[in-house]
CSV table of C-alpha atoms and ligand atoms in Angstrom, one decimal:
chain,number,residue,atom,x,y,z
K,180,UNK,CA,-4.6,28.8,36.2
K,181,UNK,CA,-1.2,27.7,34.8
K,182,UNK,CA,1.0,30.6,33.6
K,183,UNK,CA,4.3,30.9,31.9
K,184,UNK,CA,7.2,31.7,34.1
K,185,UNK,CA,8.2,35.4,34.0
K,186,UNK,CA,11.6,34.6,32.6
K,187,UNK,CA,10.0,32.6,29.7
K,188,UNK,CA,7.2,35.1,29.0
K,189,UNK,CA,9.3,37.3,26.7
K,190,UNK,CA,10.2,34.1,24.7
K,191,UNK,CA,6.5,33.3,24.4
K,192,UNK,CA,5.7,36.9,23.4
K,193,UNK,CA,8.4,36.8,20.7
K,194,UNK,CA,7.0,33.5,19.3
K,195,UNK,CA,3.5,35.0,19.1
K,196,UNK,CA,4.8,38.1,17.4
K,197,UNK,CA,6.9,36.3,14.8
K,198,UNK,CA,4.3,33.7,14.0
K,199,UNK,CA,1.2,35.9,13.9
K,200,UNK,CA,-2.1,34.1,13.4
K,201,UNK,CA,-0.7,30.6,13.8
K,202,UNK,CA,-3.0,29.6,16.7
K,203,UNK,CA,-2.3,25.9,16.9
K,204,UNK,CA,1.5,26.7,17.0
K,205,UNK,CA,1.0,29.2,19.7
K,206,UNK,CA,-1.1,26.7,21.7
K,207,UNK,CA,1.6,24.0,21.5
K,208,UNK,CA,4.4,26.4,22.4
K,209,UNK,CA,2.5,27.9,25.3
K,210,UNK,CA,1.8,24.4,26.8
K,211,UNK,CA,5.4,23.5,26.7
K,212,UNK,CA,6.7,26.8,28.1
K,213,UNK,CA,4.1,26.5,30.9
K,214,UNK,CA,5.9,23.4,32.0
K,215,UNK,CA,9.5,24.7,31.7
K,216,UNK,CA,9.4,27.1,34.6
K,217,UNK,CA,10.4,24.3,37.0
K,218,UNK,CA,13.3,23.2,34.7
K,219,UNK,CA,14.9,26.7,34.5
K,220,UNK,CA,14.5,27.1,38.3
K,221,UNK,CA,16.5,23.9,38.7
K,222,UNK,CA,18.9,24.3,35.7
K,223,UNK,CA,19.2,28.0,34.9
K,224,UNK,CA,21.8,27.2,32.2
K,225,UNK,CA,19.0,26.3,29.8
K,226,UNK,CA,18.2,30.0,29.7
K,227,UNK,CA,21.7,30.6,28.3
K,228,UNK,CA,22.7,30.6,24.6
K,229,UNK,CA,19.0,31.3,23.7
K,230,UNK,CA,18.5,27.5,23.7
K,231,UNK,CA,14.7,27.8,24.3
K,232,UNK,CA,14.3,30.5,21.6
K,233,UNK,CA,16.3,28.3,19.2
K,234,UNK,CA,14.1,25.3,20.0
K,235,UNK,CA,10.9,27.3,19.2
K,236,UNK,CA,12.3,28.3,15.7
K,237,UNK,CA,12.2,25.5,13.1
K,238,UNK,CA,15.6,24.8,11.6
K,239,UNK,CA,14.1,25.0,8.1
K,240,UNK,CA,10.6,25.5,6.5
K,241,UNK,CA,9.9,24.6,3.0
K,242,UNK,CA,6.7,25.7,1.2
K,243,UNK,CA,6.0,24.7,-2.4
K,244,UNK,CA,3.6,24.7,-5.2
K,245,UNK,CA,2.0,21.3,-6.0
K,246,UNK,CA,0.4,21.4,-9.5
K,247,UNK,CA,-1.5,18.3,-10.8
K,248,UNK,CA,-4.1,17.4,-13.3
K,249,UNK,CA,-7.4,16.0,-12.2
K,250,UNK,CA,-9.5,13.4,-14.0
K,251,UNK,CA,-11.3,16.1,-16.1
K,252,UNK,CA,-8.0,17.5,-17.4
K,253,UNK,CA,-8.2,20.6,-15.2
K,254,UNK,CA,-5.0,21.8,-13.5
K,255,UNK,CA,-5.2,21.9,-9.7
K,256,UNK,CA,-2.8,23.8,-7.5
K,257,UNK,CA,-2.2,22.8,-3.8
K,258,UNK,CA,0.4,24.0,-1.4
K,259,UNK,CA,3.0,21.7,0.0
K,260,UNK,CA,4.9,22.0,3.3
K,261,UNK,CA,7.8,20.4,5.1
K,262,UNK,CA,8.9,21.9,8.4
K,263,UNK,CA,12.2,20.5,9.5
K,264,UNK,CA,11.9,21.4,13.1
K,265,UNK,CA,14.8,20.0,15.1
K,266,UNK,CA,17.6,17.6,14.2
K,267,UNK,CA,19.6,17.5,17.4
K,268,UNK,CA,18.8,13.9,18.1
K,269,UNK,CA,18.7,12.5,14.6
K,270,UNK,CA,17.3,13.0,11.1
K,271,UNK,CA,14.0,14.9,11.0
K,272,UNK,CA,11.2,12.5,11.5
K,273,UNK,CA,7.4,12.9,11.3
K,274,UNK,CA,4.4,12.4,9.2
K,275,UNK,CA,2.8,14.1,6.2
K,276,UNK,CA,-0.8,15.2,6.5
K,277,UNK,CA,-3.2,15.7,3.5
K,278,UNK,CA,-6.2,17.6,4.7
K,279,UNK,CA,-7.9,20.9,3.5
K,280,UNK,CA,-7.2,22.5,6.9
K,281,UNK,CA,-3.4,22.2,6.6
K,282,UNK,CA,-1.5,25.5,6.7
K,283,UNK,CA,2.0,26.4,7.9
K,284,UNK,CA,0.8,27.0,11.5
K,285,UNK,CA,-0.7,23.6,11.8
K,286,UNK,CA,2.5,22.0,10.3
K,287,UNK,CA,4.6,24.0,12.8
K,288,UNK,CA,2.6,22.9,15.8
K,289,UNK,CA,2.8,19.3,14.7
K,290,UNK,CA,6.6,19.6,14.0
K,291,UNK,CA,7.2,21.2,17.4
K,292,UNK,CA,5.1,18.4,19.2
K,293,UNK,CA,6.9,15.8,17.1
K,294,UNK,CA,10.3,17.0,18.4
K,295,UNK,CA,9.4,16.3,22.0
K,296,UNK,CA,7.5,13.1,21.2
K,297,UNK,CA,10.4,11.7,19.2
K,298,UNK,CA,12.8,12.5,22.0
K,299,UNK,CA,10.6,10.7,24.5
K,300,UNK,CA,10.7,7.5,22.5
K,301,UNK,CA,14.5,7.3,23.3
K,302,UNK,CA,15.1,6.6,19.6
K,303,UNK,CA,17.7,8.7,17.6
K,304,UNK,CA,15.2,10.8,15.6
K,305,UNK,CA,14.7,14.6,15.3
K,306,UNK,CA,11.3,16.2,14.6
K,307,UNK,CA,9.6,17.4,11.5
K,308,UNK,CA,6.2,17.4,9.8
K,309,UNK,CA,4.8,18.1,6.4
K,310,UNK,CA,1.7,18.0,4.4
K,311,UNK,CA,-0.6,19.7,2.0
K,312,UNK,CA,-4.0,21.3,1.8
K,313,UNK,CA,-5.0,18.7,-0.7
K,314,UNK,CA,-8.3,17.0,0.1
K,315,UNK,CA,-8.1,13.3,-0.8
K,316,UNK,CA,-11.9,12.9,-0.1
K,317,UNK,CA,-13.7,12.0,-3.3
K,318,UNK,CA,-10.6,11.9,-5.4
K,319,UNK,CA,-9.9,8.9,-7.7
K,320,UNK,CA,-6.9,6.6,-7.2
K,321,UNK,CA,-5.3,8.1,-10.3
K,322,UNK,CA,-5.8,11.6,-9.0
K,323,UNK,CA,-4.3,10.7,-5.6
K,324,UNK,CA,-1.3,9.1,-7.4
K,325,UNK,CA,-0.7,12.2,-9.6
K,326,UNK,CA,-0.9,14.4,-6.6
K,327,UNK,CA,1.5,12.3,-4.6
K,328,UNK,CA,4.0,12.2,-7.6
K,329,UNK,CA,3.9,16.0,-7.9
K,330,UNK,CA,4.3,16.5,-4.2
K,331,UNK,CA,7.3,14.2,-4.1
K,332,UNK,CA,8.8,15.8,-7.2
K,333,UNK,CA,9.6,18.8,-5.0
K,334,UNK,CA,10.0,17.1,-1.6
K,335,UNK,CA,12.6,14.6,-2.8
K,336,UNK,CA,15.3,17.3,-2.8
K,337,UNK,CA,14.9,17.9,0.9
K,338,UNK,CA,14.6,14.4,2.3
K,339,UNK,CA,16.8,11.2,2.6
K,340,UNK,CA,17.3,8.4,5.1
K,341,UNK,CA,20.0,10.5,7.0
K,342,UNK,CA,18.3,13.8,6.4
K,343,UNK,CA,14.5,13.7,6.9
K,344,UNK,CA,12.2,10.6,6.9
K,345,UNK,CA,8.5,11.4,6.4
K,346,UNK,CA,5.7,9.0,7.2
K,347,UNK,CA,1.9,9.1,7.2
K,348,UNK,CA,-0.6,11.1,9.2
K,349,UNK,CA,-4.2,12.2,8.5
K,350,UNK,CA,-5.1,11.5,4.8
K,351,UNK,CA,-1.8,9.7,4.2
K,352,UNK,CA,-1.7,5.9,4.6
K,353,UNK,CA,-0.1,2.9,2.8
K,354,UNK,CA,-1.4,3.9,-0.6
K,355,UNK,CA,0.0,7.4,-0.5
K,356,UNK,CA,3.3,6.3,1.0
K,357,UNK,CA,3.6,3.8,-1.9
K,358,UNK,CA,3.1,6.4,-4.6
K,359,UNK,CA,5.5,8.8,-2.9
K,360,UNK,CA,8.1,6.1,-2.4
K,361,UNK,CA,7.8,5.1,-6.1
K,362,UNK,CA,8.3,8.7,-7.2
K,363,UNK,CA,11.3,9.2,-4.9
K,364,UNK,CA,12.9,6.0,-6.2
K,365,UNK,CA,12.3,7.1,-9.8
K,366,UNK,CA,13.7,10.5,-9.3
K,367,UNK,CA,16.8,9.6,-7.3
K,368,UNK,CA,17.5,6.2,-8.9
K,369,UNK,CA,18.1,4.8,-5.4
K,370,UNK,CA,16.2,2.0,-3.6
K,371,UNK,CA,16.5,4.0,-0.3
K,372,UNK,CA,14.0,2.1,1.7
K,373,UNK,CA,14.7,4.1,4.9
K,374,UNK,CA,13.6,7.4,3.3
K,375,UNK,CA,9.9,6.9,4.2
K,376,UNK,CA,8.2,4.8,6.9
K,377,UNK,CA,4.8,3.3,6.9
K,378,UNK,CA,5.6,1.3,3.8
K,379,UNK,CA,3.7,-1.9,2.9
K,380,UNK,CA,5.1,-5.1,4.2
K,381,UNK,CA,6.1,-6.4,0.8
K,382,UNK,CA,8.5,-3.6,0.0
K,383,UNK,CA,10.3,-2.7,3.2
K,384,UNK,CA,7.6,-1.9,5.7
K,385,UNK,CA,7.5,-3.0,9.3
K,386,UNK,CA,5.1,-5.4,10.9
K,387,UNK,CA,3.0,-3.7,13.6
K,388,UNK,CA,3.6,-0.2,12.1
K,389,UNK,CA,-0.1,0.2,11.1
K,390,UNK,CA,-1.3,-0.9,14.5
K,391,UNK,CA,1.4,0.9,16.5
K,392,UNK,CA,-0.1,4.3,17.3
K,393,UNK,CA,-3.4,2.8,18.6
K,394,UNK,CA,-1.8,-0.1,20.3
K,395,UNK,CA,0.7,2.2,21.9
K,396,UNK,CA,-1.7,4.7,23.3
K,397,UNK,CA,-3.7,1.8,24.8
K,398,UNK,CA,-0.5,0.5,26.4
K,399,UNK,CA,0.1,3.9,27.8
K,400,UNK,CA,-3.3,4.2,29.3
K,401,UNK,CA,-3.0,0.7,30.7
K,402,UNK,CA,0.2,1.7,32.5
K,403,UNK,CA,-1.5,4.9,33.8
K,404,UNK,CA,-4.5,2.9,35.1
K,405,UNK,CA,-2.2,0.5,36.8
K,406,UNK,CA,-0.8,3.3,38.9
K,407,UNK,CA,-4.3,3.4,40.6
K,408,UNK,CA,-4.6,-0.4,40.6
K,409,UNK,CA,-7.2,-0.1,37.8
K,410,UNK,CA,-7.4,-1.9,34.3
K,411,UNK,CA,-9.4,-1.8,31.1
K,412,UNK,CA,-11.2,-5.1,31.9
K,413,UNK,CA,-15.0,-4.5,32.1
K,414,UNK,CA,-14.8,-0.7,31.4
K,415,UNK,CA,-16.5,1.2,28.7
K,416,UNK,CA,-14.5,3.3,26.4
K,417,UNK,CA,-15.1,5.9,23.7
K,418,UNK,CA,-12.6,6.3,20.9
K,419,UNK,CA,-13.1,9.3,18.5
K,420,UNK,CA,-12.0,9.0,15.0
K,421,UNK,CA,-12.1,5.9,12.7
K,422,UNK,CA,-8.7,6.1,11.0
K,423,UNK,CA,-5.7,4.1,11.7
K,424,UNK,CA,-5.1,5.3,15.2
K,425,UNK,CA,-8.8,4.8,16.3
K,426,UNK,CA,-9.2,1.4,14.7
K,427,UNK,CA,-6.2,-0.1,16.4
K,428,UNK,CA,-7.1,1.6,19.7
K,429,UNK,CA,-10.5,-0.2,19.5
K,430,UNK,CA,-8.7,-3.5,18.7
K,431,UNK,CA,-6.3,-3.2,21.7
K,432,UNK,CA,-8.9,-1.9,24.2
K,433,UNK,CA,-11.1,-4.9,23.3
K,434,UNK,CA,-8.2,-7.3,23.6
K,435,UNK,CA,-7.7,-5.9,27.2
K,436,UNK,CA,-11.4,-6.6,28.0
K,437,UNK,CA,-12.7,-3.1,27.6
K,438,UNK,CA,-15.9,-2.3,25.7
K,439,UNK,CA,-15.7,0.5,23.1
K,440,UNK,CA,-19.2,1.9,22.6
K,441,UNK,CA,-18.6,4.8,20.2
K,442,UNK,CA,-16.4,5.8,17.3
K,443,UNK,CA,-16.7,8.8,14.8
K,444,UNK,CA,-15.6,10.6,11.7
K,445,UNK,CA,-16.0,14.2,10.7
K,446,UNK,CA,-19.6,13.6,9.7
K,447,UNK,CA,-20.7,12.4,13.1
K,448,UNK,CA,-20.5,9.4,15.5
K,449,UNK,CA,-21.9,5.9,15.9
K,450,UNK,CA,-22.9,4.4,19.2
K,451,UNK,CA,-23.1,0.6,19.5
K,452,UNK,CA,-24.2,-0.4,23.0
K,453,UNK,CA,-23.1,-4.0,22.4
K,454,UNK,CA,-19.6,-2.9,21.6
K,455,UNK,CA,-18.2,-1.7,18.3
K,456,UNK,CA,-17.9,-4.6,15.7
K,457,UNK,CA,-14.2,-4.2,14.8
K,458,UNK,CA,-14.4,-6.2,11.6
K,459,UNK,CA,-17.4,-4.2,10.4
K,460,UNK,CA,-15.6,-1.0,11.3
K,461,UNK,CA,-12.5,-2.0,9.3
K,462,UNK,CA,-14.7,-3.0,6.3
K,463,UNK,CA,-16.4,0.3,6.3
K,464,UNK,CA,-13.3,2.5,6.8
K,465,UNK,CA,-10.4,0.6,5.3
K,466,UNK,CA,-12.0,-1.3,2.5
K,467,UNK,CA,-15.0,0.9,1.4
K,468,UNK,CA,-13.5,4.2,2.6
K,469,UNK,CA,-17.1,5.1,3.4
K,470,UNK,CA,-18.7,7.4,6.0
K,471,UNK,CA,-19.2,6.1,9.6
K,472,UNK,CA,-23.0,6.2,9.2
K,473,UNK,CA,-22.7,3.2,6.9
K,474,UNK,CA,-21.7,1.1,10.0
K,475,UNK,CA,-25.4,1.4,11.2
K,476,UNK,CA,-26.8,0.6,7.8
K,477,UNK,CA,-24.5,-2.4,7.4
K,478,UNK,CA,-25.2,-3.7,10.9
K,479,UNK,CA,-29.0,-3.4,10.3
K,480,UNK,CA,-31.5,-1.0,11.8
K,481,UNK,CA,-32.8,-1.9,15.2
K,482,UNK,CA,-29.7,-3.9,16.2
K,483,UNK,CA,-28.5,-1.6,18.9
K,484,UNK,CA,-26.4,0.8,16.8
K,485,UNK,CA,-27.3,4.4,15.9
K,486,UNK,CA,-25.7,7.4,14.2
K,487,UNK,CA,-25.6,11.0,15.5
K,488,UNK,CA,-24.8,13.8,13.0
K,489,UNK,CA,-21.8,16.0,13.9
K,490,UNK,CA,-24.2,19.0,13.9
K,491,UNK,CA,-26.5,17.3,16.5
K,492,UNK,CA,-24.0,16.4,19.2
K,493,UNK,CA,-20.5,15.5,20.3
K,494,UNK,CA,-19.2,12.0,20.7
K,495,UNK,CA,-18.1,13.1,24.3
K,496,UNK,CA,-21.7,13.1,25.3
K,497,UNK,CA,-21.5,9.3,25.2
K,498,UNK,CA,-20.9,8.0,28.8
K,499,UNK,CA,-17.6,6.1,29.3
K,500,UNK,CA,-14.9,5.5,31.8
K,501,UNK,CA,-12.0,5.8,29.4
K,502,UNK,CA,-11.9,8.5,26.7
K,503,UNK,CA,-9.4,8.2,23.8
K,504,UNK,CA,-9.6,11.2,21.5
K,505,UNK,CA,-7.9,9.9,18.3
K,506,UNK,CA,-9.3,12.1,15.6
K,507,UNK,CA,-7.7,15.5,15.3
K,508,UNK,CA,-6.5,18.7,17.1
K,509,UNK,CA,-8.9,20.5,19.5
K,510,UNK,CA,-11.7,18.0,19.0
K,511,UNK,CA,-12.5,17.8,22.8
K,512,UNK,CA,-13.5,21.1,24.4
K,513,UNK,CA,-13.8,22.3,28.0
K,514,UNK,CA,-17.5,21.6,27.8
K,515,UNK,CA,-16.9,18.1,26.6
K,516,UNK,CA,-14.4,17.5,29.5
K,517,UNK,CA,-17.1,18.6,32.0
K,518,UNK,CA,-19.7,16.2,30.4
K,519,UNK,CA,-17.2,13.4,30.5
K,520,UNK,CA,-16.4,14.0,34.1
K,521,UNK,CA,-20.1,14.1,35.1
K,522,UNK,CA,-20.5,10.8,33.3
K,523,UNK,CA,-17.8,9.2,35.3
K,524,UNK,CA,-14.6,9.2,33.1
K,525,UNK,CA,-11.5,8.1,35.0
K,526,UNK,CA,-8.8,8.3,32.3
K,527,UNK,CA,-8.2,10.2,29.1
K,528,UNK,CA,-5.5,9.2,26.6
K,529,UNK,CA,-4.8,11.4,23.6
K,530,UNK,CA,-4.3,9.2,20.5
K,531,UNK,CA,-4.3,12.2,18.1
K,532,UNK,CA,-2.0,15.2,18.3
K,533,UNK,CA,-3.3,17.8,20.8
K,534,UNK,CA,-7.0,16.7,20.6
K,535,UNK,CA,-7.9,18.3,23.9
K,536,UNK,CA,-8.1,22.1,24.2
K,537,UNK,CA,-6.0,23.7,26.9
K,538,UNK,CA,-9.2,24.3,28.9
K,539,UNK,CA,-10.2,20.6,28.6
K,540,UNK,CA,-6.8,19.5,29.8
K,541,UNK,CA,-7.0,21.9,32.8
K,542,UNK,CA,-10.5,20.6,33.7
K,543,UNK,CA,-9.4,17.0,33.6
K,544,UNK,CA,-6.2,17.7,35.7
K,545,UNK,CA,-8.1,19.7,38.3
K,546,UNK,CA,-10.6,16.9,38.7
K,547,UNK,CA,-7.8,14.5,39.3
K,548,UNK,CA,-8.6,12.5,36.1
K,549,UNK,CA,-5.6,10.5,34.7
K,550,UNK,CA,-4.6,12.4,31.6
K,551,UNK,CA,-2.0,11.3,29.0
K,552,UNK,CA,-0.9,14.0,26.5
K,553,UNK,CA,-0.5,13.0,22.9
K,554,UNK,CA,3.2,13.6,22.7
K,555,UNK,CA,3.7,10.7,25.1
K,556,UNK,CA,0.6,8.6,24.5
K,557,UNK,CA,0.7,8.5,20.7
K,558,UNK,CA,4.5,8.1,20.4
K,559,UNK,CA,4.1,4.4,19.5
K,560,UNK,CA,3.6,5.2,15.8
K,561,UNK,CA,6.8,7.1,15.3
K,562,UNK,CA,8.7,4.8,17.6
K,563,UNK,CA,7.7,1.9,15.3
K,564,UNK,CA,8.7,4.0,12.4
K,565,UNK,CA,12.1,4.2,14.0
K,566,UNK,CA,12.0,0.4,14.2
K,567,UNK,CA,11.2,0.3,10.5
K,568,UNK,CA,14.2,2.5,9.8
K,569,UNK,CA,16.3,0.0,11.9
K,570,UNK,CA,15.0,-3.0,9.8
K,571,UNK,CA,15.6,-1.1,6.6
K,572,UNK,CA,19.2,-0.2,7.6
K,573,UNK,CA,20.0,-3.8,8.4
K,574,UNK,CA,18.0,-5.1,5.4
K,575,UNK,CA,16.1,-7.2,7.9
K,576,UNK,CA,12.4,-7.9,8.7
K,577,UNK,CA,11.2,-8.7,12.2
K,578,UNK,CA,8.2,-10.8,13.3
K,579,UNK,CA,5.0,-9.2,14.5
K,580,UNK,CA,5.6,-10.5,18.0
K,581,UNK,CA,9.2,-9.1,18.1
K,582,UNK,CA,8.1,-5.7,16.9
K,583,UNK,CA,5.1,-5.4,19.1
K,584,UNK,CA,7.2,-6.5,22.1
K,585,UNK,CA,9.6,-3.6,21.4
K,586,UNK,CA,6.7,-1.2,21.1
K,587,UNK,CA,5.2,-2.3,24.4
K,588,UNK,CA,8.6,-1.9,26.2
K,589,UNK,CA,9.0,1.6,24.6
K,590,UNK,CA,5.5,2.7,25.7
K,591,UNK,CA,6.1,1.5,29.2
K,592,UNK,CA,9.4,3.3,29.3
K,593,UNK,CA,7.7,6.5,28.1
K,594,UNK,CA,5.1,6.2,30.7
K,595,UNK,CA,7.6,5.6,33.5
K,596,UNK,CA,9.8,8.4,32.3
K,597,UNK,CA,6.9,10.9,32.3
K,598,UNK,CA,5.7,9.7,35.7
K,599,UNK,CA,9.2,9.8,37.3
K,600,UNK,CA,9.9,13.3,35.8
K,601,UNK,CA,6.7,14.6,37.2
K,602,UNK,CA,7.6,13.3,40.6
K,603,UNK,CA,11.1,14.7,40.4
K,604,UNK,CA,9.7,18.1,39.5
K,605,UNK,CA,7.2,18.1,42.4
K,606,UNK,CA,4.0,17.4,40.3
K,607,UNK,CA,3.2,13.7,40.8
K,608,UNK,CA,0.7,12.4,38.4
K,609,UNK,CA,1.1,15.3,36.0
K,610,UNK,CA,1.9,13.6,32.7
K,611,UNK,CA,1.7,16.8,30.8
K,612,UNK,CA,4.5,18.3,32.8
K,613,UNK,CA,6.4,15.0,32.9
K,614,UNK,CA,6.3,14.6,29.1
K,615,UNK,CA,7.2,18.2,28.3
K,616,UNK,CA,10.1,18.3,30.7
K,617,UNK,CA,11.5,14.9,29.9
K,618,UNK,CA,11.2,15.6,26.1
K,619,UNK,CA,12.7,19.0,26.5
K,620,UNK,CA,15.7,17.9,28.6
K,621,UNK,CA,16.6,15.2,26.0
K,622,UNK,CA,16.5,17.7,23.1
K,623,UNK,CA,18.1,20.5,25.1
K,624,UNK,CA,21.1,18.4,26.3
K,625,UNK,CA,21.8,17.4,22.7
K,626,UNK,CA,21.4,21.0,21.4
K,627,UNK,CA,23.7,22.3,24.1
K,628,UNK,CA,26.4,19.7,23.2
K,629,UNK,CA,26.3,20.6,19.5
K,630,UNK,CA,27.0,24.3,20.0
K,631,UNK,CA,25.2,27.3,18.6
K,632,UNK,CA,23.8,26.0,15.3
M,754,LIG,N1,2.2,11.1,12.1
M,754,LIG,C1,2.6,10.2,13.2
M,754,LIG,C2,2.8,11.1,14.4
M,754,LIG,O1,2.1,12.0,14.6
M,754,LIG,C3,3.7,9.3,12.9
M,754,LIG,C4,5.0,9.9,12.4
M,754,LIG,C5,6.1,9.0,11.9
M,754,LIG,O2,5.9,7.8,12.0
M,754,LIG,O3,7.1,9.5,11.5
M,754,LIG,O4,3.6,10.8,15.3
């Protein structure tokens, strides 16, 4: 059982007390503090000037009303959030999530994770996150546009290319970024392309940004497998989710010769023993915005694909050698981890943010399974956002090959940094510890240099 060092325990207790009821935030803080005992033993100065306490407290938290009018003329009220967590390394950077589950605790956990993730990329970006409890499901295009415009009407005061640069996350893709950018431009009268990332290619977006998170997590798992002289070729994989991250994970795993046999959404999962048909998956999810069960109907009954309702089972019951949870937080439990291990899993790469529960992570690590935490494995998305900012700043546009080559190098560097840090701190193969310590040290060094702010 991993515990928090006794010198860090009071810090944890204070965070729990001051942020009562914010379970996901507690979980993310606890996981990082569990890793830091070895750092403070080696570098006691990080306990000075309340550096860790400061790191656990967001620099700024903005909560606002988002009123909008639905298609029936009714006024709807949502809550908007932007948590500007840490700007020691650069402007706040991180996505915006539109999902009914969004609350301040979830945005804080995401902002905290983002700070370490962004540090690991080696790019000059701080950490932040935002969102709303708005549910885009079933909303018309006009409703989504009016919501995005109202959301940006408040948010625009707090962001800017040198201040805070939001992007997408769950429920926020190219369409929503477009509406938000349009409203920002209108309100500020500035064509400030670098204020948002994840833009479409024809108005300042970066090639490979859409693919980046999924491609990146696959590169990370590839590097991890290589440490044991293993590869994707000929292996079965399960990728949960069917959003951007999942779709491009499937694409990359397939290009490396792996066979993805299951994908999911919140309604359930689809198994296709012959391997997921990527074009069909894209058609269902990106074009039709339909439920995953439509995959089975579109493919045709009796053609090897079937749907299992979320109530009836977990996607992690499907046997695989590589598991890539790419849907949402805490989607893979301790029970799922045991099932995966008994079915022969050898590697787990988190494409989503914190998709494995702490118990699941412990079970994987104790069983000696290769485990890549999200803050390292899914950093390819935000890293490519930083490449989009570079292109915007120089009014340039790179080729797909150039951008993907940068992404691949960044992911290999993140992998190697995590592995080397784990070795250096006496925990070889522990990517959780490696990612937490390497991310922490980068942020802490900068905070230390900037004085008590
Ligand atoms: N939402 C993504 C993440 O969790 C991307 C953030 C960004 O590109 O700023 O890292």
